[in-house]
Coordinates of C-alpha atoms and ligand atoms in Angstrom, one line a residue:
X1 CA -132.0 38.3 49.1
X2 CA -131.9 41.0 51.9
X3 CA -134.8 43.2 53.0
X4 CA -133.5 45.9 50.6
X5 CA -133.4 43.6 47.6
X6 CA -135.9 41.4 45.8
X7 CA -136.3 40.2 42.3
X8 CA -139.9 40.9 41.2
X9 CA -141.3 39.3 38.2
X10 CA -144.4 41.1 37.0
X11 CA -146.6 38.8 34.8
X12 CA -149.4 40.4 32.8
X13 CA -152.0 37.5 32.3
X14 CA -153.2 36.5 28.9
X15 CA -156.6 37.9 27.8
X16 CA -159.0 35.3 26.3
X17 CA -157.8 35.0 22.7
X18 CA -160.9 35.7 20.6
X19 CA -162.1 39.1 21.7
X20 CA -163.5 42.2 20.1
X21 CA -160.6 44.1 21.8
X22 CA -157.5 42.3 20.7
X23 CA -157.3 43.4 17.1
X24 CA -154.7 40.8 16.3
X25 CA -154.9 41.2 12.5
X26 CA -154.7 44.9 12.9
X27 CA -151.6 44.7 15.2
X28 CA -149.8 42.5 12.7
X29 CA -150.0 45.3 10.1
X30 CA -147.7 47.4 12.2
X31 CA -145.6 44.6 13.5
X32 CA -147.1 44.9 17.0
X33 CA -148.3 41.9 19.1
X34 CA -151.0 43.4 21.2
X35 CA -153.0 46.7 21.2
X36 CA -152.4 48.1 24.7
X37 CA -149.5 48.0 27.1
X38 CA -150.2 47.0 30.7
X39 CA -150.4 50.3 32.6
X40 CA -151.5 48.9 36.0
X41 CA -148.5 46.6 36.6
X42 CA -145.9 49.2 35.6
X43 CA -147.6 51.7 38.0
X44 CA -147.3 49.1 40.8
X45 CA -143.7 48.6 39.7
X46 CA -143.1 52.3 40.4
X47 CA -144.6 52.0 43.9
X48 CA -142.1 49.3 45.0
X49 CA -138.7 50.1 46.4
X50 CA -136.6 51.1 43.4
X51 CA -133.6 49.1 44.9
X52 CA -135.6 46.0 43.9
X53 CA -135.0 44.4 40.6
X54 CA -138.0 44.2 38.3
X55 CA -138.9 42.5 35.1
X56 CA -142.1 42.4 33.1
X57 CA -143.5 39.4 31.1
X58 CA -146.6 40.1 29.1
X59 CA -148.3 36.8 28.3
X60 CA -150.2 38.4 25.5
X61 CA -146.9 39.2 23.7
X62 CA -144.3 36.8 24.9
X63 CA -143.7 33.4 26.5
X64 CA -143.2 33.0 30.2
X65 CA -140.3 30.6 30.7
X66 CA -139.1 28.4 33.5
X67 CA -136.0 30.6 33.7
X68 CA -138.2 33.7 34.3
X69 CA -139.9 31.9 37.2
X70 CA -136.6 30.6 38.6
X71 CA -135.2 34.1 38.6
X72 CA -138.0 35.6 40.7
X73 CA -138.1 36.0 44.5
X74 CA -141.6 37.2 44.1
X75 CA -144.3 37.2 41.4
X76 CA -146.9 40.0 40.9
X77 CA -149.9 39.4 38.6
X78 CA -153.6 40.1 38.2
X79 CA -155.9 42.1 35.9
X80 CA -159.4 42.1 34.6
X81 CA -162.3 39.6 34.4
X82 CA -161.2 38.4 30.9
X83 CA -157.7 37.6 32.4
X84 CA -159.1 35.5 35.3
X85 CA -158.3 32.0 33.9
X86 CA -154.7 32.9 33.1
X87 CA -154.2 34.7 36.4
X88 CA -155.4 31.5 38.2
X89 CA -153.0 29.5 36.0
X90 CA -150.1 31.8 36.9
X91 CA -150.9 31.4 40.6
X92 CA -150.7 27.6 40.2
X93 CA -147.5 27.8 38.3
X94 CA -146.0 29.8 41.1
X95 CA -147.3 27.5 43.8
X96 CA -145.8 24.5 42.0
X97 CA -142.4 26.2 42.1
X98 CA -142.8 27.6 45.6
X99 CA -142.7 31.2 44.3
X100 CA -144.7 33.6 46.5
X101 CA -147.3 35.4 44.4
X102 CA -149.1 38.7 44.9
X103 CA -152.4 39.4 43.0
X104 CA -154.2 42.6 42.4
X105 CA -156.3 44.5 39.9
X106 CA -160.0 45.1 39.2
X107 CA -161.1 41.4 39.1
X108 CA -159.2 40.5 42.2
X109 CA -160.8 43.5 44.0
X110 CA -164.3 42.5 42.8
X111 CA -164.0 38.8 43.5
X112 CA -161.1 38.2 45.9
X113 CA -162.2 34.8 47.1
X114 CA -161.5 33.3 43.6
X115 CA -157.9 34.2 44.1
X116 CA -157.5 32.8 47.6
X117 CA -154.6 30.5 46.5
X118 CA -152.3 33.5 46.0
X119 CA -150.1 34.3 48.9
X120 CA -150.9 38.0 49.0
X121 CA -154.0 39.9 47.7
X122 CA -153.9 43.6 47.1
X123 CA -157.5 44.9 46.9
X124 CA -158.4 48.3 45.5
X125 CA -156.1 51.0 44.3
X126 CA -152.4 50.2 45.0
X127 CA -151.0 53.7 45.7
X128 CA -151.7 53.8 49.4
X129 CA -151.3 50.1 50.4
X130 CA -148.2 49.0 48.6
X131 CA -146.1 50.4 51.4
X132 CA -148.0 48.1 53.8
X133 CA -147.4 45.1 51.6
X134 CA -143.6 46.0 51.3
X135 CA -143.3 46.3 55.1
X136 CA -145.1 43.0 55.6
X137 CA -142.9 41.3 53.0
X138 CA -139.7 42.7 54.5
X139 CA -140.7 41.6 58.0
X140 CA -141.0 38.0 56.6
X141 CA -144.8 37.7 56.1
X142 CA -145.8 34.8 53.8
X143 CA -149.3 35.8 53.2
X144 CA -151.8 38.6 53.7
X145 CA -154.7 40.7 52.4
X146 CA -154.2 44.5 51.9
X147 CA -157.3 46.5 51.2
X148 CA -157.5 50.1 50.1
X149 CA -160.6 52.2 50.9
X150 CA -162.7 52.2 47.7
X151 CA -162.6 55.3 45.6
X152 CA -160.5 57.4 48.0
X153 CA -156.9 57.0 47.0
X154 CA -155.2 60.2 46.4
X155 CA -154.0 59.9 42.7
X156 CA -151.8 62.9 43.1
X157 CA -149.5 60.5 44.9
X158 CA -149.3 58.1 42.0
X159 CA -145.8 57.9 40.6
X160 CA -144.7 58.0 37.0
X161 CA -145.3 54.4 35.7
X162 CA -142.2 52.4 34.9
X163 CA -142.5 52.8 31.1
X164 CA -139.0 51.6 30.8
X165 CA -140.2 48.0 31.5
X166 CA -142.2 48.0 28.3
X167 CA -141.1 46.9 24.8
X168 CA -142.8 49.7 22.9
X169 CA -142.6 47.9 19.6
X170 CA -145.0 45.2 20.9
X171 CA -147.9 47.6 21.2
X172 CA -150.2 49.8 19.0
X173 CA -150.5 52.3 21.9
X174 CA -149.3 53.1 25.4
X175 CA -151.7 54.2 28.2
X176 CA -151.5 57.0 30.7
X177 CA -154.2 58.1 33.1
X178 CA -155.4 61.6 34.1
X179 CA -158.4 60.7 36.4
X180 CA -160.2 57.8 38.1
X181 CA -163.9 57.5 38.7
X182 CA -167.0 58.7 37.0
X183 CA -169.9 61.0 38.2
X184 CA -172.6 59.0 36.5
X185 CA -174.5 56.0 37.8
X186 CA -175.0 53.4 35.1
X187 CA -176.6 50.3 36.6
X188 CA -174.3 47.7 34.8
X189 CA -171.0 49.6 35.5
X190 CA -168.4 48.3 37.9
X191 CA -166.1 51.4 37.4
X192 CA -168.2 53.4 39.9
X193 CA -168.1 50.6 42.4
X194 CA -164.3 50.3 42.1
X195 CA -163.2 53.9 41.7
X196 CA -166.2 55.9 43.0
X197 CA -168.4 58.6 41.6
X198 CA -166.2 61.5 42.5
X199 CA -163.5 61.7 39.8
X200 CA -160.0 62.2 41.2
X201 CA -157.5 63.8 38.9
X202 CA -153.7 64.0 38.8
X203 CA -152.0 67.3 38.7
X204 CA -151.0 68.8 35.3
X205 CA -147.3 68.5 36.3
X206 CA -147.8 64.8 37.1
X207 CA -149.3 64.0 33.7
X208 CA -146.8 66.1 31.8
X209 CA -144.0 64.3 33.7
X210 CA -145.4 61.0 32.5
X211 CA -145.4 62.3 28.9
X212 CA -141.8 63.6 29.4
X213 CA -140.8 60.1 30.5
X214 CA -142.4 58.5 27.5
X215 CA -140.8 61.1 25.2
X216 CA -137.3 60.6 26.8
X217 CA -137.6 56.9 26.3
X218 CA -138.0 57.5 22.6
X219 CA -141.7 56.6 22.3
X220 CA -143.7 58.4 19.6
X221 CA -147.2 58.0 18.3
X222 CA -150.5 56.8 19.9
X223 CA -151.1 57.4 23.6
X224 CA -154.4 56.3 25.1
X225 CA -155.8 58.1 28.2
X226 CA -157.3 55.1 29.9
X227 CA -159.6 57.2 32.1
X228 CA -163.0 55.7 32.9
X229 CA -164.5 59.0 31.7
X230 CA -162.0 61.7 30.8
X231 CA -164.6 64.5 31.2
X232 CA -165.8 63.3 34.6
X233 CA -164.2 66.4 36.2
X234 CA -164.5 69.0 33.4
X235 CA -163.1 71.8 35.5
X236 CA -159.8 70.0 36.1
X237 CA -159.7 68.8 32.5
X238 CA -160.2 72.3 31.2
X239 CA -157.2 73.4 33.3
X240 CA -155.1 70.5 32.1
X241 CA -155.8 70.7 28.3
X242 CA -154.1 74.1 27.7
X243 CA -151.0 72.8 29.5
X244 CA -151.0 69.7 27.4
X245 CA -151.5 71.7 24.2
X246 CA -148.5 73.9 24.9
X247 CA -146.4 70.8 25.9
X248 CA -147.3 69.3 22.5
X249 CA -146.4 72.5 20.6
X250 CA -143.1 72.7 22.4
X251 CA -142.3 69.0 21.6
X252 CA -143.6 69.4 18.0
X253 CA -146.5 67.0 18.3
X254 CA -144.8 63.6 19.1
X255 CA -148.1 62.0 20.3
X256 CA -151.7 61.7 19.3
X257 CA -154.3 60.7 21.8
X258 CA -157.5 58.7 22.3
X259 CA -159.7 58.3 25.4
X260 CA -163.1 57.3 26.7
X261 CA -165.8 60.0 27.6
X262 CA -169.5 60.3 28.1
X263 CA -171.6 61.7 25.3
X264 CA -172.3 65.0 27.1
X265 CA -168.9 66.0 25.7
X266 CA -170.8 67.0 22.6
X267 CA -172.6 69.7 24.6
X268 CA -169.4 71.5 25.4
X269 CA -167.9 73.1 22.2
X270 CA -165.1 74.7 24.2
X271 CA -164.0 71.3 25.6
X272 CA -164.3 69.7 22.2
X273 CA -162.0 72.2 20.5
X274 CA -159.5 72.0 23.4
X275 CA -159.3 68.2 23.0
X276 CA -158.8 68.6 19.3
X277 CA -156.2 71.3 19.8
X278 CA -154.3 68.9 22.2
X279 CA -154.3 66.3 19.4
X280 CA -157.1 63.9 20.5
X281 CA -158.2 62.0 17.4
X282 CA -160.5 59.3 18.8
X283 CA -163.0 58.9 21.6
X284 CA -164.9 55.9 22.8
X285 CA -168.4 56.7 23.9
X286 CA -170.9 54.3 25.7
X287 CA -174.1 54.8 23.8
X288 CA -175.5 51.4 24.9
X289 CA -179.0 51.9 23.4
X290 CA -181.0 54.4 21.4
X291 CA -184.2 53.6 23.4
X292 CA -185.1 56.1 26.1
X293 CA -186.9 53.6 28.3
X294 CA -183.9 51.4 28.2
X295 CA -181.5 54.2 29.0
X296 CA -183.7 55.3 31.9
X297 CA -183.8 51.7 33.2
X298 CA -180.0 51.3 33.1
X299 CA -179.7 54.8 34.8
X300 CA -177.8 56.2 31.9
X301 CA -179.8 59.4 31.9
X302 CA -177.0 61.5 30.4
X303 CA -177.7 59.8 27.1
X304 CA -181.4 60.7 27.1
X305 CA -183.0 64.0 26.0
X306 CA -180.6 64.4 23.1
X307 CA -180.2 63.4 19.4
X308 CA -177.4 60.9 19.5
X309 CA -176.8 61.5 15.8
X310 CA -176.3 65.3 16.4
X311 CA -174.1 64.7 19.4
X312 CA -171.8 62.3 17.4
X313 CA -171.8 64.7 14.4
X314 CA -170.5 67.5 16.7
X315 CA -167.6 65.4 17.8
X316 CA -166.8 64.5 14.1
X317 CA -166.9 68.3 13.3
X318 CA -164.2 68.8 15.9
X319 CA -162.1 66.3 13.9
X320 CA -162.4 63.5 16.5
X321 CA -163.4 59.9 15.4
X322 CA -166.2 58.3 17.6
X323 CA -166.0 54.7 18.6
X324 CA -169.1 53.4 20.5
X325 CA -170.4 50.7 22.7
X326 CA -173.9 49.2 22.5
X327 CA -175.5 46.5 24.6
X328 CA -178.3 44.1 23.9
X329 CA -180.3 42.3 26.6
X330 CA -181.9 44.9 28.9
X331 CA -185.3 44.2 30.5
X332 CA -187.1 47.1 28.8
X333 CA -186.2 46.0 25.2
X334 CA -189.1 45.4 22.9
X335 CA -189.6 44.0 19.5
X336 CA -187.7 46.2 17.0
X337 CA -184.7 46.5 19.3
X338 CA -182.3 45.4 16.5
X339 CA -183.7 47.8 14.0
X340 CA -183.5 50.7 16.5
X341 CA -179.8 50.0 17.2
X342 CA -178.9 49.5 13.5
X343 CA -180.6 52.7 12.6
X344 CA -178.8 54.6 15.3
X345 CA -175.4 53.3 14.2
X346 CA -176.1 54.1 10.6
X347 CA -177.6 57.6 11.3
X348 CA -174.7 58.6 13.5
X349 CA -172.2 56.9 11.1
X350 CA -170.1 55.1 13.7
X351 CA -168.0 52.5 12.0
X352 CA -166.5 50.8 15.1
X353 CA -169.2 49.7 17.5
X354 CA -168.5 47.3 20.3
X355 CA -171.9 45.5 20.4
X356 CA -172.1 43.1 23.3
X357 CA -174.6 41.1 25.2
X358 CA -175.5 42.4 28.7
X359 CA -173.4 40.7 31.4
X360 CA -174.2 41.2 35.0
X361 CA -171.0 41.6 37.0
X362 CA -171.6 40.7 40.6
X363 CA -170.1 43.9 42.0
X364 CA -172.6 46.2 40.2
X365 CA -176.1 47.5 40.9
X366 CA -177.4 45.3 38.1
X367 CA -175.8 42.2 39.6
X368 CA -177.3 42.9 43.0
X369 CA -180.7 43.6 41.5
X370 CA -180.8 40.4 39.5
X371 CA -179.6 38.5 42.6
X372 CA -182.5 40.0 44.6
X373 CA -184.9 39.2 41.9
X374 CA -183.7 35.6 41.8
X375 CA -182.7 35.8 38.1
X376 CA -178.9 35.6 38.2
X377 CA -177.4 32.3 36.9
X378 CA -174.9 30.6 39.0
X379 CA -172.5 27.7 38.6
X380 CA -170.2 26.3 36.0
X381 CA -172.8 26.2 33.2
X382 CA -173.7 29.9 33.5
X383 CA -172.4 32.0 30.5
X384 CA -169.2 33.6 31.6
X385 CA -166.8 35.7 29.6
X386 CA -164.0 34.8 31.8
X387 CA -164.1 31.3 30.3
X388 CA -164.2 32.1 26.6
X389 CA -164.1 35.2 24.4
X390 CA -165.7 38.3 25.9
X391 CA -169.2 39.7 26.4
X392 CA -169.7 39.4 22.6
X393 CA -169.8 35.6 22.9
X394 CA -170.8 35.0 26.5
X395 CA -173.3 37.4 28.0
X396 CA -176.9 37.1 29.4
X397 CA -175.8 35.4 32.6
X398 CA -179.4 35.9 33.9
X399 CA -183.0 35.1 33.1
X400 CA -184.0 37.5 30.4
X401 CA -187.4 39.2 30.4
X402 CA -188.0 38.5 26.7
X403 CA -187.5 35.0 25.4
X404 CA -183.7 34.4 25.2
X405 CA -184.0 33.3 21.6
X406 CA -185.4 36.7 20.7
X407 CA -182.6 38.6 22.4
X408 CA -180.0 36.5 20.7
X409 CA -181.7 36.9 17.3
X410 CA -181.7 40.7 17.8
X411 CA -178.0 40.7 18.7
X412 CA -177.2 38.6 15.7
X413 CA -179.2 40.9 13.4
X414 CA -177.3 44.0 14.7
X415 CA -173.9 42.3 14.1
X416 CA -174.9 41.0 10.7
X417 CA -176.0 44.5 9.5
X418 CA -173.3 46.7 10.9
X419 CA -170.3 44.5 10.0
X420 CA -171.3 43.8 6.5
X421 CA -168.4 45.3 4.4
X422 CA -170.7 47.6 2.4
X423 CA -172.4 49.2 5.5
X424 CA -169.1 49.3 7.5
X425 CA -167.2 51.1 4.7
X426 CA -170.2 53.2 3.9
X427 CA -170.0 54.6 7.4
X428 CA -166.2 55.0 7.1
X429 CA -166.7 57.2 4.0
X430 CA -169.3 59.3 5.7
X431 CA -166.9 59.8 8.6
X432 CA -164.2 60.9 6.1
X433 CA -166.5 63.6 4.8
X434 CA -167.6 64.8 8.2
X435 CA -164.2 64.9 10.0
X436 CA -163.7 68.6 10.6
X437 CA -160.0 69.0 11.3
X438 CA -158.8 66.3 8.9
X439 CA -155.2 67.1 9.1
X440 CA -153.2 64.7 11.2
X441 CA -150.7 66.4 13.5
X442 CA -148.1 63.9 14.4
X443 CA -144.4 64.4 13.9
X444 CA -142.7 61.0 14.2
X445 CA -139.2 59.9 13.2
X446 CA -138.5 58.2 9.9
X447 CA -138.7 54.6 11.2
X448 CA -142.3 55.3 12.5
X449 CA -143.3 56.7 9.1
X450 CA -141.8 53.7 7.4
X451 CA -143.8 51.4 9.7
X452 CA -147.0 53.3 8.8
X453 CA -146.2 53.1 5.1
X454 CA -145.5 49.3 5.4
X455 CA -148.7 49.0 7.4
X456 CA -150.7 50.6 4.5
X457 CA -149.2 48.3 2.0
X458 CA -150.0 45.2 4.1
X459 CA -153.5 46.5 4.6
X460 CA -154.1 46.8 0.9
X461 CA -152.7 43.3 0.4
X462 CA -154.6 41.6 3.2
X463 CA -158.1 43.1 2.8
X464 CA -158.8 40.9 -0.2
X465 CA -158.4 37.9 2.0
X466 CA -161.3 39.1 4.1
X467 CA -163.4 39.0 1.0
X468 CA -163.4 40.6 -2.5
X469 CA -166.2 42.9 -1.5
X470 CA -164.1 44.2 1.4
X471 CA -161.2 45.1 -0.9
X472 CA -163.5 46.9 -3.4
X473 CA -165.1 48.8 -0.5
X474 CA -161.7 49.9 0.8
X475 CA -160.5 51.3 -2.5
X476 CA -163.8 53.1 -3.0
X477 CA -163.3 54.6 0.4
X478 CA -159.8 55.7 -0.3
X479 CA -160.9 57.3 -3.6
X480 CA -163.9 59.1 -1.9
X481 CA -161.6 60.4 0.8
X482 CA -158.9 61.5 -1.7
X483 CA -161.6 63.6 -3.5
X484 CA -163.5 65.0 -0.6
X485 CA -161.2 65.3 2.4
X486 CA -157.7 63.9 1.7
X487 CA -156.3 65.0 5.0
X488 CA -158.6 62.5 6.7
X489 CA -157.0 59.6 4.9
X490 CA -154.8 58.4 7.9
X491 CA -157.9 58.1 10.0
X492 CA -159.8 56.2 7.4
X493 CA -156.9 53.8 6.9
X494 CA -157.0 53.2 10.7
X495 CA -160.7 52.4 10.5
X496 CA -160.2 50.2 7.5
X497 CA -157.3 48.4 9.3
X498 CA -159.7 47.7 12.2
X499 CA -162.0 45.9 9.8
X500 CA -159.3 43.3 9.3
X501 CA -160.1 42.1 12.8
X502 CA -163.7 43.2 13.1
X503 CA -165.0 41.7 9.9
X504 CA -163.9 38.1 10.6
X505 CA -164.5 38.5 14.3
X506 CA -168.2 39.5 13.9
X507 CA -168.7 36.4 11.5
X508 CA -167.3 34.1 14.2
X509 CA -169.6 35.7 16.8
X510 CA -172.6 35.3 14.5
X511 CA -171.8 31.6 14.0
X512 CA -171.5 31.2 17.8
X513 CA -174.9 32.9 18.4
X514 CA -176.5 30.8 15.6
X515 CA -175.4 27.7 17.5
X516 CA -176.9 29.1 20.7
X517 CA -180.2 29.9 18.9
X518 CA -180.3 26.4 17.4
X519 CA -179.7 24.8 20.8
X520 CA -182.7 26.8 22.2
X521 CA -184.9 25.8 19.2
X522 CA -184.0 22.2 19.5
X523 CA -184.5 22.1 23.2
X524 CA -180.8 21.4 23.8
X525 CA -180.4 24.4 26.1
X526 CA -181.6 24.5 29.6
X527 CA -181.3 27.5 31.9
X528 CA -178.4 27.2 34.4
X529 CA -179.0 27.1 38.1
X530 CA -180.2 30.3 39.7
X531 CA -178.3 31.9 42.4
X532 CA -180.2 32.0 45.7
X533 CA -181.3 35.6 46.4
X534 CA -179.7 35.4 49.9
X535 CA -176.3 34.4 48.6
X536 CA -174.1 37.0 50.1
X537 CA -171.0 35.5 48.4
X538 CA -172.3 36.8 45.0
X539 CA -173.0 40.3 46.2
X540 CA -170.2 42.9 46.3
X541 CA -166.8 41.9 47.5
Ligands
LIG601 S1 -170.7 56.8 32.0 FE1 -169.3 55.0 31.7 S2 -167.9 54.9 33.4 FE2 -169.6 56.4 33.9 S3 -171.0 55.1 35.1 FE3 -171.7 55.1 33.0 S4 -170.7 53.2 32.1 FE4 -169.6 53.7 34.0

């Protein structure tokens, strides 16, 4: 190895296996191994000297071998909270083989001390500090910490990610990013701590160059804009969408898009129709709670003073499917919380709802408040989604205001009601009737079409295994859609395919919550140790 050469092995750590987000059964329908491709690592790969040799191993889709580690001069890894156990495992694997390891990503940035056994830690956004790391490495440094100023990185300097390192067939979708940061101020959110409240956007040319790169590599189909809130900077987005639309026309609609946005999107019909015209077909919205007091407490004021049902219905009218997040466990919740959430989900007709238990991340306003109030659990027996599952199975890492049993019972009731096959497919049917645009605009080559057709057949064959009621509901939904809005059928098939994962997953979470409730009732659960309010280690990194 000279200073100009280096063999870099990028290792994307494994997510905890049983999670709302991994959609394993749904991936299998299309022959994929995991929903999303790792965008962060391939962006870092593009920031390194291109004379360096690079390979990517995604532990969610393939096996990391001894030969991989032997090949590497340097290992780069890191990711989110739910990848923490595997990231730590990878660090130890590297140390045992004397391979220098660099860690970075959101969890490393929030809790760097946990990763102190890595040789190098890159904290914050990589764009402006990778050069410092490379210079240190080339001058022979064996360890170091590189810290970017929070929320200030100029994303217009971000290079086109190294999409060529991906095996596209392994994924349901590939991610790209237009902006970072969000102007809102939700108390539980770590995005605004990591990326700031002033959204920074890439240039139109930059994003179109990323799409050009994907197109040139032969990728077609689903592209996810992984922005924290795509509409955080509406002015820049409104300038970008016409450019995206004309790029899509010129290329004959090779992609269809999803993203994440705040509910105030519904207030802007111009923006909604521009998104639909650019071929956005799905949007994840954080609704969290239908209760105004709770929304005010969590500082999610953008969701108050509106009918959530009307807002969601406007998005459906534009031809865009809504996916939503809900959280149970806030201080202001009262009796009737479960009924309120169930009613909201049913009224708004949102089939896919990520319903989780509140989890206080240390680097958030919520984490700091609970620490001040002496209510944050601490130590190995505290619930922690980095150890198992996700916030569906391990939340409430603090002393709840209501009895813990009641909070868990409400959570269980919501899951039980919304993931029953008849209610789930009932909402899917209503979405089918409400979807405005209906027609799917996606021109993909024959192999992609055959993959979709095979996927539909597998879906029809596998749904009965979830339960006979599920299969009946699916065919009833297909028939209803064929009669009322046949062009919406591909979207309804997608929502039905997600139930292959969500139906059984919600049953497993319910069984888990039942055990927790039983432990409380039988006195087998005792609250974990509380973090001392003056514990600075637990406050923001
Ligand atoms: S709207 Fe979403 S990204 Fe923005 S602060 Fe709230 S939770 Fe975070």
